[in-house]
Coordinates of C-alpha atoms in Angstrom, one line a residue:
M1 CA 17.1 -12.8 -1.7
R2 CA 18.4 -15.3 0.8
S3 CA 20.9 -17.8 -0.1
F4 CA 19.6 -21.2 -1.2
K5 CA 21.8 -24.3 -1.7
L6 CA 20.0 -27.6 -2.1
K7 CA 22.9 -29.6 -0.6
D8 CA 22.5 -27.9 2.7
Y9 CA 18.9 -29.1 3.2
I10 CA 19.9 -32.5 4.8
L11 CA 16.8 -34.6 5.5
R12 CA 18.4 -36.9 8.1
D13 CA 18.9 -33.9 10.5
T14 CA 16.4 -33.0 13.2
I15 CA 15.8 -29.2 12.7
A16 CA 14.4 -26.4 15.0
A17 CA 13.7 -22.7 14.8
V18 CA 11.6 -20.0 16.3
S19 CA 8.4 -20.0 14.2
T20 CA 7.1 -16.7 15.5
F21 CA 8.4 -13.1 15.3
P22 CA 10.9 -12.8 18.2
S23 CA 9.5 -9.7 19.9
K24 CA 7.9 -8.7 23.1
S25 CA 4.5 -10.6 22.9
A26 CA 2.3 -12.8 24.9
L27 CA 3.3 -16.0 23.1
G28 CA 6.1 -17.5 21.1
V29 CA 6.6 -20.8 19.3
I30 CA 9.7 -23.0 18.8
K31 CA 9.2 -25.8 16.3
I32 CA 11.3 -29.1 16.1
S33 CA 11.0 -31.6 13.3
G34 CA 12.8 -34.9 12.7
K35 CA 13.5 -38.3 14.1
R36 CA 15.0 -36.9 17.4
A37 CA 12.2 -34.5 18.1
L38 CA 10.4 -36.4 20.7
T39 CA 13.8 -37.4 22.4
I40 CA 15.1 -33.9 22.5
A41 CA 11.7 -32.7 23.9
N42 CA 11.8 -35.4 26.7
K43 CA 15.3 -34.2 27.7
I44 CA 14.4 -30.6 28.2
F45 CA 10.7 -30.7 29.2
T46 CA 9.5 -31.3 32.7
P47 CA 5.8 -32.0 32.7
K48 CA 3.6 -31.2 35.7
H49 CA 2.4 -34.7 35.6
K50 CA 5.2 -37.1 35.1
K51 CA 5.0 -38.6 31.5
D52 CA 7.1 -39.8 28.5
L53 CA 6.3 -37.8 25.4
K54 CA 7.1 -40.7 23.3
K55 CA 4.1 -42.6 24.7
V56 CA 1.5 -39.8 24.9
K57 CA -1.3 -39.8 22.4
N58 CA -0.9 -37.9 19.1
F59 CA -2.1 -34.4 18.8
T60 CA -2.0 -33.7 22.5
I61 CA -0.8 -30.7 24.4
H62 CA 1.2 -30.9 27.7
Y63 CA 1.8 -28.3 30.4
G64 CA 5.2 -28.0 32.2
W65 CA 8.6 -26.2 32.3
I66 CA 11.6 -26.0 30.0
K67 CA 14.6 -26.4 32.4
D68 CA 14.8 -23.2 34.5
I69 CA 13.7 -21.1 31.5
D70 CA 10.0 -20.7 31.2
E71 CA 6.5 -22.2 31.7
V72 CA 5.4 -23.8 28.5
L73 CA 2.9 -25.8 26.5
V74 CA 4.3 -28.7 24.4
S75 CA 2.4 -30.0 21.4
V76 CA 3.1 -33.5 20.0
M77 CA 2.5 -34.3 16.4
R78 CA 3.8 -37.6 15.2
G79 CA 4.6 -38.4 11.5
P80 CA 3.3 -39.0 9.0
H81 CA 0.4 -36.9 10.3
S82 CA 2.2 -33.6 10.8
Y83 CA 3.2 -30.6 8.7
T84 CA 6.5 -32.1 7.7
T85 CA 5.3 -35.7 7.8
E86 CA 8.0 -36.2 10.5
N87 CA 7.8 -36.2 14.3
V88 CA 7.0 -32.5 15.2
I89 CA 7.2 -30.7 18.5
E90 CA 6.0 -27.3 19.1
I91 CA 6.9 -25.5 22.3
S92 CA 4.7 -22.5 23.2
S93 CA 6.3 -20.2 25.6
H94 CA 6.0 -16.5 26.6
G95 CA 7.1 -14.2 23.8
G96 CA 10.3 -12.1 23.7
A97 CA 13.6 -12.7 22.0
V98 CA 15.5 -13.6 25.2
V99 CA 13.3 -16.4 26.3
L100 CA 12.7 -17.8 22.8
N101 CA 16.5 -17.9 22.0
K102 CA 17.2 -19.5 25.3
I103 CA 14.8 -22.3 24.6
L104 CA 16.0 -22.7 21.0
Q105 CA 19.7 -22.8 22.1
T106 CA 18.7 -25.6 24.6
V107 CA 17.1 -27.5 21.8
L108 CA 20.2 -27.0 19.6
D109 CA 22.5 -28.1 22.4
C110 CA 20.6 -31.5 22.7
G111 CA 21.4 -32.3 18.9
A112 CA 19.0 -30.4 16.7
R113 CA 20.3 -28.2 13.8
L114 CA 19.0 -24.6 13.2
A115 CA 16.5 -24.9 10.3
L116 CA 17.3 -23.0 7.1
V117 CA 14.9 -20.7 5.3
G118 CA 11.6 -22.5 4.5
E119 CA 13.0 -25.9 5.6
F120 CA 10.0 -27.2 7.3
T121 CA 7.9 -26.5 4.2
Y122 CA 10.7 -27.8 2.1
R123 CA 10.4 -31.2 3.9
A124 CA 6.6 -31.1 3.5
L125 CA 7.2 -30.7 -0.3
V126 CA 9.9 -33.3 -0.7
Y127 CA 7.9 -35.9 1.4
G128 CA 4.8 -35.4 -0.8
R129 CA 2.4 -33.7 1.7
I130 CA 2.1 -30.6 -0.4
D131 CA 3.0 -29.7 -4.0
L132 CA 4.8 -26.8 -5.5
F133 CA 1.8 -24.5 -5.8
Q134 CA 0.8 -25.2 -2.2
A135 CA 4.4 -24.5 -1.0
Q136 CA 4.2 -21.2 -2.9
S137 CA 0.8 -20.4 -1.3
I138 CA 2.1 -20.8 2.2
C139 CA 4.5 -17.9 1.7
N140 CA 1.7 -15.9 0.1
I141 CA -0.6 -16.4 3.1
V142 CA 2.0 -15.1 5.4
E143 CA 2.7 -12.1 3.2
A144 CA -1.0 -11.4 2.1
R145 CA -1.7 -7.6 2.0
S146 CA -5.4 -7.8 1.4
S147 CA -8.4 -10.1 2.2
E148 CA -8.6 -10.9 -1.6
G149 CA -5.0 -11.9 -1.6
L150 CA -5.5 -14.1 1.5
K151 CA -8.5 -15.9 0.0
L152 CA -6.6 -16.6 -3.3
A153 CA -3.6 -18.0 -1.3
Q154 CA -5.9 -20.1 0.8
A155 CA -7.6 -21.5 -2.4
Q156 CA -4.2 -22.4 -3.8
L157 CA -3.2 -24.1 -0.5
R158 CA -6.4 -26.2 -0.8
G159 CA -5.1 -27.4 -4.1
E160 CA -7.3 -25.5 -6.6
S161 CA -4.3 -24.2 -8.6
S162 CA -2.9 -27.7 -8.7
Q163 CA -6.2 -29.0 -10.2
T164 CA -6.2 -26.3 -12.8
I165 CA -2.7 -27.1 -14.0
S166 CA -3.3 -30.9 -13.7
K167 CA -6.4 -30.5 -16.1
L168 CA -4.4 -28.5 -18.5
K169 CA -1.6 -31.1 -18.6
E170 CA -4.1 -33.9 -19.2
E171 CA -5.6 -32.1 -22.1
V172 CA -2.1 -31.5 -23.7
K173 CA -1.1 -35.1 -22.8
D174 CA -4.3 -36.5 -24.5
L175 CA -3.5 -34.5 -27.7
F176 CA 0.1 -35.6 -27.6
T177 CA -0.9 -39.2 -27.2
Q178 CA -3.2 -39.0 -30.3
F179 CA -0.3 -37.6 -32.5
E180 CA 2.0 -40.3 -31.2
A181 CA -0.5 -43.0 -31.9
Y182 CA -0.9 -41.6 -35.5
I183 CA 2.9 -41.6 -36.0
N184 CA 3.7 -45.1 -34.3
F185 CA 0.9 -47.0 -35.8
P186 CA 0.3 -45.8 -39.4
E187 CA -0.9 -49.2 -40.4
D188 CA -3.9 -48.9 -38.2
Q189 CA -5.0 -45.8 -40.3
I190 CA -5.8 -43.8 -37.2
S191 CA -7.8 -40.7 -38.1
F192 CA -9.0 -37.7 -36.3
S193 CA -11.0 -34.6 -37.0
K194 CA -8.7 -31.8 -38.0
S195 CA -11.3 -29.1 -36.9
L196 CA -11.7 -30.7 -33.5
I197 CA -7.9 -31.0 -33.0
R198 CA -7.5 -27.4 -34.1
K199 CA -10.2 -26.4 -31.6
R200 CA -8.5 -28.3 -28.8
L201 CA -5.1 -26.8 -29.5
K202 CA -6.6 -23.3 -29.5
K203 CA -8.5 -24.1 -26.2
A204 CA -5.2 -25.2 -24.5
F205 CA -3.4 -22.1 -25.9
N206 CA -6.1 -19.8 -24.4
K207 CA -6.1 -21.5 -21.1
I208 CA -2.3 -20.9 -20.8
D209 CA -2.8 -17.3 -21.8
H210 CA -5.5 -16.8 -19.2
I211 CA -3.4 -18.3 -16.4
L212 CA -0.4 -16.0 -17.4
D213 CA -2.8 -13.0 -17.2
G214 CA -4.3 -14.3 -13.9
S215 CA -0.8 -14.7 -12.4
K216 CA -0.3 -11.0 -13.0
E217 CA -3.4 -10.2 -11.2
A218 CA -2.5 -12.6 -8.4
K219 CA 0.9 -10.8 -8.2
V220 CA -1.0 -7.6 -7.7
L221 CA -2.9 -9.0 -4.7
T222 CA 0.4 -10.2 -3.2
E223 CA 2.7 -7.2 -3.9
G224 CA 0.2 -4.4 -4.4
L225 CA -0.2 -2.1 -7.4
R226 CA 1.9 1.0 -7.8
C227 CA -0.6 3.8 -8.5
V228 CA 0.5 7.4 -9.3
I229 CA -1.8 10.4 -9.1
C230 CA -0.5 13.0 -11.6
G231 CA -1.8 16.2 -13.2
R232 CA -0.8 19.9 -13.5
A233 CA -0.5 22.1 -10.5
N234 CA -3.5 22.9 -8.4
V235 CA -5.7 20.4 -10.2
G236 CA -6.7 18.6 -6.9
K237 CA -4.2 15.7 -6.7
S238 CA -3.6 16.0 -2.9
T239 CA -7.3 16.4 -2.3
L240 CA -8.0 13.1 -4.2
F241 CA -5.1 11.5 -2.5
N242 CA -6.6 12.3 1.0
R243 CA -10.1 11.2 -0.2
L244 CA -8.8 7.8 -1.2
L245 CA -6.9 7.4 2.1
K246 CA -10.0 8.7 4.0
Q247 CA -7.7 11.0 6.1
E248 CA -5.8 14.3 5.6
R249 CA -2.4 12.8 4.8
V250 CA -1.1 15.8 2.7
I251 CA -1.6 19.5 3.1
V252 CA -4.1 20.9 0.7
S253 CA -3.9 24.6 -0.5
H254 CA -5.1 26.7 -3.3
I255 CA -1.5 27.8 -3.7
S256 CA 0.2 26.0 -6.6
G257 CA 3.1 23.6 -5.7
T258 CA 2.1 22.7 -2.1
T259 CA 3.3 19.1 -2.6
R260 CA 7.1 19.3 -2.7
D261 CA 7.9 15.5 -2.9
V262 CA 6.4 12.2 -3.7
V263 CA 4.0 11.1 -0.8
E264 CA 3.4 7.3 -0.5
E265 CA 0.8 5.4 1.3
T266 CA -0.7 1.8 1.1
I267 CA -4.5 1.4 0.9
S268 CA -7.0 -1.2 -0.3
I269 CA -9.6 -0.5 -2.9
K270 CA -12.2 -3.2 -3.4
G271 CA -9.7 -5.8 -2.1
V272 CA -6.9 -4.6 -4.3
P273 CA -3.8 -3.3 -2.3
L274 CA -2.5 -0.1 -3.8
K275 CA 0.8 1.7 -3.1
I276 CA -0.5 5.1 -4.0
Y277 CA 1.6 8.1 -4.8
D278 CA 0.8 11.8 -4.7
T279 CA 3.3 13.5 -6.9
A280 CA 4.8 17.0 -7.0
G281 CA 4.2 17.3 -10.7
I282 CA 6.5 16.3 -13.6
F283 CA 7.2 19.8 -15.0
E284 CA 10.3 22.0 -14.8
G285 CA 11.2 23.3 -11.3
K286 CA 12.8 26.7 -10.6
D287 CA 14.6 25.8 -7.3
L288 CA 16.8 22.9 -6.3
I289 CA 14.2 21.3 -3.9
T290 CA 11.4 21.4 -6.5
K291 CA 13.7 20.0 -9.1
R292 CA 14.6 17.0 -6.8
A293 CA 10.9 16.5 -6.1
I294 CA 10.2 16.4 -9.8
E295 CA 12.9 13.8 -10.3
H296 CA 11.2 11.6 -7.7
S297 CA 7.8 12.2 -9.5
H298 CA 9.3 11.2 -12.9
R299 CA 10.7 8.0 -11.3
A300 CA 7.4 7.1 -9.7
F301 CA 5.6 7.9 -13.0
D302 CA 7.9 5.6 -15.0
E303 CA 7.6 2.7 -12.5
A304 CA 3.8 2.9 -11.9
D305 CA 1.5 0.0 -12.8
L306 CA -1.5 2.3 -12.9
I307 CA -1.7 6.1 -13.5
I308 CA -4.6 8.2 -12.4
L309 CA -4.4 11.4 -14.5
L310 CA -6.3 14.2 -13.0
L311 CA -7.7 17.0 -15.3
D312 CA -9.6 20.2 -14.4
G313 CA -13.1 19.9 -15.9
S314 CA -13.8 23.6 -15.2
K315 CA -11.0 24.7 -17.5
P316 CA -10.0 23.9 -21.2
L317 CA -7.1 21.6 -21.7
S318 CA -3.8 23.3 -21.1
K319 CA -0.4 22.9 -22.6
D320 CA 0.6 20.9 -19.5
D321 CA -2.5 18.7 -19.8
N322 CA -1.8 17.8 -23.4
L323 CA 1.9 17.0 -22.5
L324 CA 0.6 14.6 -19.9
L325 CA -2.0 13.0 -22.2
K326 CA 1.0 12.2 -24.6
K327 CA 3.1 10.8 -21.8
I328 CA 0.4 8.3 -20.8
D329 CA -0.2 6.9 -24.2
G330 CA 0.0 3.2 -24.1
R331 CA 0.1 3.1 -20.3
N332 CA -2.6 1.6 -17.8
V333 CA -4.5 4.8 -17.1
I334 CA -7.7 6.2 -15.6
I335 CA -8.4 9.8 -16.6
C336 CA -10.3 11.6 -13.9
I337 CA -12.2 14.7 -14.8
N338 CA -12.2 16.6 -11.5
K339 CA -14.2 19.6 -10.3
S340 CA -17.4 18.2 -11.8
D341 CA -19.3 20.5 -9.3
L342 CA -18.2 23.5 -11.3
K343 CA -19.3 24.7 -14.9
Q344 CA -17.6 22.3 -17.3
K345 CA -15.3 23.9 -20.1
I346 CA -13.1 20.8 -20.9
N347 CA -13.4 19.2 -24.3
L348 CA -14.0 15.5 -23.6
K349 CA -13.9 14.5 -27.2
A350 CA -10.3 15.4 -27.4
I351 CA -9.5 12.9 -24.6
K352 CA -9.3 9.1 -25.3
G353 CA -9.4 6.4 -22.7
R354 CA -11.3 5.4 -19.5
K355 CA -12.8 8.6 -17.9
V356 CA -14.4 9.2 -14.6
R357 CA -16.1 12.3 -13.5
L358 CA -15.6 13.4 -9.9
S359 CA -15.3 16.2 -7.4
A360 CA -12.5 15.4 -4.9
L361 CA -13.4 18.5 -2.9
R362 CA -17.2 17.4 -2.6
N363 CA -16.4 13.7 -2.2
K364 CA -18.4 12.9 -5.2
G365 CA -17.6 10.2 -7.8
I366 CA -14.9 8.5 -5.6
K367 CA -16.8 5.1 -5.8
D368 CA -16.9 5.3 -9.4
L369 CA -13.1 5.8 -9.4
E370 CA -12.7 2.9 -7.1
E371 CA -14.7 0.7 -9.5
A372 CA -12.5 1.8 -12.4
V373 CA -9.4 0.9 -10.4
H374 CA -10.8 -2.5 -9.8
K375 CA -11.6 -3.1 -13.5
A376 CA -8.2 -1.8 -14.4
V377 CA -6.7 -4.7 -12.5
Y378 CA -9.0 -7.6 -13.3
K379 CA -9.3 -8.5 -17.0
D380 CA -12.5 -9.9 -18.3
G381 CA -12.6 -13.8 -18.9
I382 CA -10.1 -14.4 -16.1
S383 CA -11.5 -16.8 -13.5
R384 CA -10.3 -17.2 -9.9
Q385 CA -9.0 -20.7 -11.0
D386 CA -6.7 -19.0 -13.5
M387 CA -5.2 -16.6 -10.8
I388 CA -2.3 -18.6 -9.6
F389 CA 0.6 -17.3 -7.6
L390 CA 3.8 -18.1 -9.6
S391 CA 7.4 -17.6 -8.8
Q392 CA 9.6 -16.0 -11.3
H393 CA 10.9 -19.4 -12.5
Q394 CA 7.3 -20.7 -12.7
S395 CA 6.3 -17.9 -14.8
K396 CA 9.2 -18.5 -17.1
M397 CA 8.2 -22.2 -17.5
L398 CA 4.5 -21.2 -18.3
K399 CA 5.7 -18.8 -20.9
E400 CA 7.7 -21.5 -22.5
A401 CA 4.7 -23.8 -22.4
K402 CA 2.7 -21.1 -24.2
S403 CA 5.4 -20.8 -26.8
H404 CA 5.4 -24.5 -27.5
I405 CA 1.6 -24.8 -27.8
S406 CA 1.6 -21.8 -30.1
Q407 CA 4.2 -23.6 -32.2
A408 CA 2.1 -26.8 -32.1
C409 CA -0.9 -24.7 -33.4
D410 CA 1.2 -23.2 -36.2
F411 CA 2.7 -26.5 -37.4
F412 CA -0.8 -28.1 -37.5
D413 CA -2.5 -25.1 -39.3
Q414 CA 0.4 -24.7 -41.9
G415 CA 0.2 -28.5 -42.7
Y416 CA 3.5 -29.7 -41.4
T417 CA 3.9 -33.5 -40.9
V418 CA 2.4 -34.6 -37.6
D419 CA 5.7 -35.2 -35.9
F420 CA 6.4 -31.5 -35.8
T421 CA 3.2 -30.9 -33.8
A422 CA 3.9 -33.9 -31.6
T423 CA 7.4 -32.5 -30.7
A424 CA 6.0 -29.2 -29.9
L425 CA 3.3 -30.8 -27.7
K426 CA 6.0 -32.9 -25.9
N427 CA 8.0 -29.8 -25.2
C428 CA 4.9 -28.1 -23.9
L429 CA 4.3 -31.0 -21.5
D430 CA 7.8 -30.8 -20.3
S431 CA 7.4 -27.1 -19.4
L432 CA 4.1 -27.8 -17.6
G433 CA 5.8 -30.6 -15.7
A434 CA 8.6 -28.3 -14.6
L435 CA 6.1 -25.7 -13.6
S436 CA 4.1 -28.0 -11.3
G437 CA 7.3 -29.6 -9.8
D438 CA 7.1 -33.1 -11.4
V439 CA 10.9 -32.7 -11.2
L440 CA 12.2 -30.5 -8.4
S441 CA 15.3 -28.7 -9.9
Q442 CA 17.6 -26.4 -8.1
D443 CA 16.2 -23.3 -10.0
I444 CA 12.6 -24.3 -9.1
L445 CA 13.3 -24.8 -5.4
K446 CA 15.4 -21.6 -5.2
S447 CA 12.6 -19.6 -6.8
I448 CA 10.2 -20.7 -4.1
F449 CA 12.1 -21.1 -0.8
S450 CA 14.5 -18.2 -1.2
N451 CA 11.5 -16.0 -0.2
F452 CA 10.6 -17.9 2.9
C453 CA 11.7 -17.1 6.4
I454 CA 13.4 -19.3 8.9
G455 CA 10.9 -21.2 11.0
K456 CA 8.3 -21.8 8.1

C-alpha cells in the first residue's frame, strides 16, 4: 500500500504526471493541472500555427512540438469544466519511457510538481466534481478484471451507488427526525404508528445488510474469486481444470499423482473472474516433492473463497472422499459428481450440499457447473444497486451503521424510552455520513487513494 499523507496534497501547486503506462507504445499522455498549467504549456509548446494557448477555445486540440523532444498534440481544458475543475493540459506524444520522462521533466523544470498517487482524482473529489463512491469507482474501472466488474464500476461512476446511500440516509434521517420531534415537543402530543416505525426500522436494517452482501459480490468482480478444485487422486481434477480453461493447461494421465503442485490460472465464468487452482491433493505424500506440493494444496484450500469438490460417480465413496466431505463442512462448496457417462455407484443420499453431475472427459455438464458457480457468488435478493465497491474503511463504517440500526430496532422493540432509539439512529446517520464522505477524514482518504497510481 502506497504512503498517503494528507498534508502532502497541496492544492495551490500545479501538478503533472505521466498518465499512461510508460512503455514502448504508439501514444503516451502527460497531464498537467493547476493555475499555471496553461502558462507552462505555452512555455514548452511550439504550435505549427502560432497561437497563445491562454486564448484558444476550451476543449480544443493543437498540433506542434515540445522543444526538441517530440511531435505532440496538446489538449486544452479550462476549469471548472475539466476532470479536476482546474485548468488542465494533456500532452499526447509518442509512447516510450524516455520521451515521456523528457517531456515530464521539462514540465517540472517550468514550475510544476510531480503529482502524488491519485492526486488528480483527489482534487476532483475535494472540489466537488465527484463524490467518494465515484472516486472509488475510477480505481475500479482501471483495475476491472471482467466485463461485469467494468459495468458495475461505470454505474458507480454515474452516481448510482451515491443515490442508493443517499436514499438510505434520508430514510434514517426521517426516522430520527420523528423521534427528535417526539422528544423535544412532548406538549404537542406527537404520535406515530409503532407498527409502521418498526417496519421502517427493519427495512433500513435489511437495506444495509443487502449492501454489505452486495459489496462482497462487488469485491469478487474486482479482485476475482479464489476457486480450488480438489478431490482424491485420479478423480479428474486436471481434466475439469482444462475444460474450464478451454485449453490443455495441465497434463492429464490415468496414473495417480500426475499433478505435483498447485497450478493457477485466471478465467471468467458468466462474468465472474476466477483465480482457479488445480491442486495436487491434500493427503499424505511419500516423497519430499509431493509433501511440498500437498503443503501448497492445503494453503490454497484454506484460503479458497469457493471449493469445487470432485467425486467419482462410478465408484462408492472412499475413505479419502469422506475425509474431504468433512473438511468442506461450512464452506462455500459445489460438489461435482464426475464420470456421469459411466455406470453410477456413488450414494448421493450420503452427500449434502449443491451437486452437479458432469463428465469432464466427455465435456458434459460443464455449463451446469458454470451456472452453479454464478449462483454461488450472487445471493438472491441482491440488486445491482446494492452492489457497491467499498474500501476497507467504508466497509467498516457500513458495519457500524448496521450495528447502530440493529440497536435502534432492539431499543424500540424492547420498550426503551424513545431517546435510546433516537441516539442509536443518530449514530447510524454519523456512520453513513462517514461512509459517503460527508466529512473527509485522513482514514477515509487513505483507504481510497492509497490504491491509486500516479497520474490518475
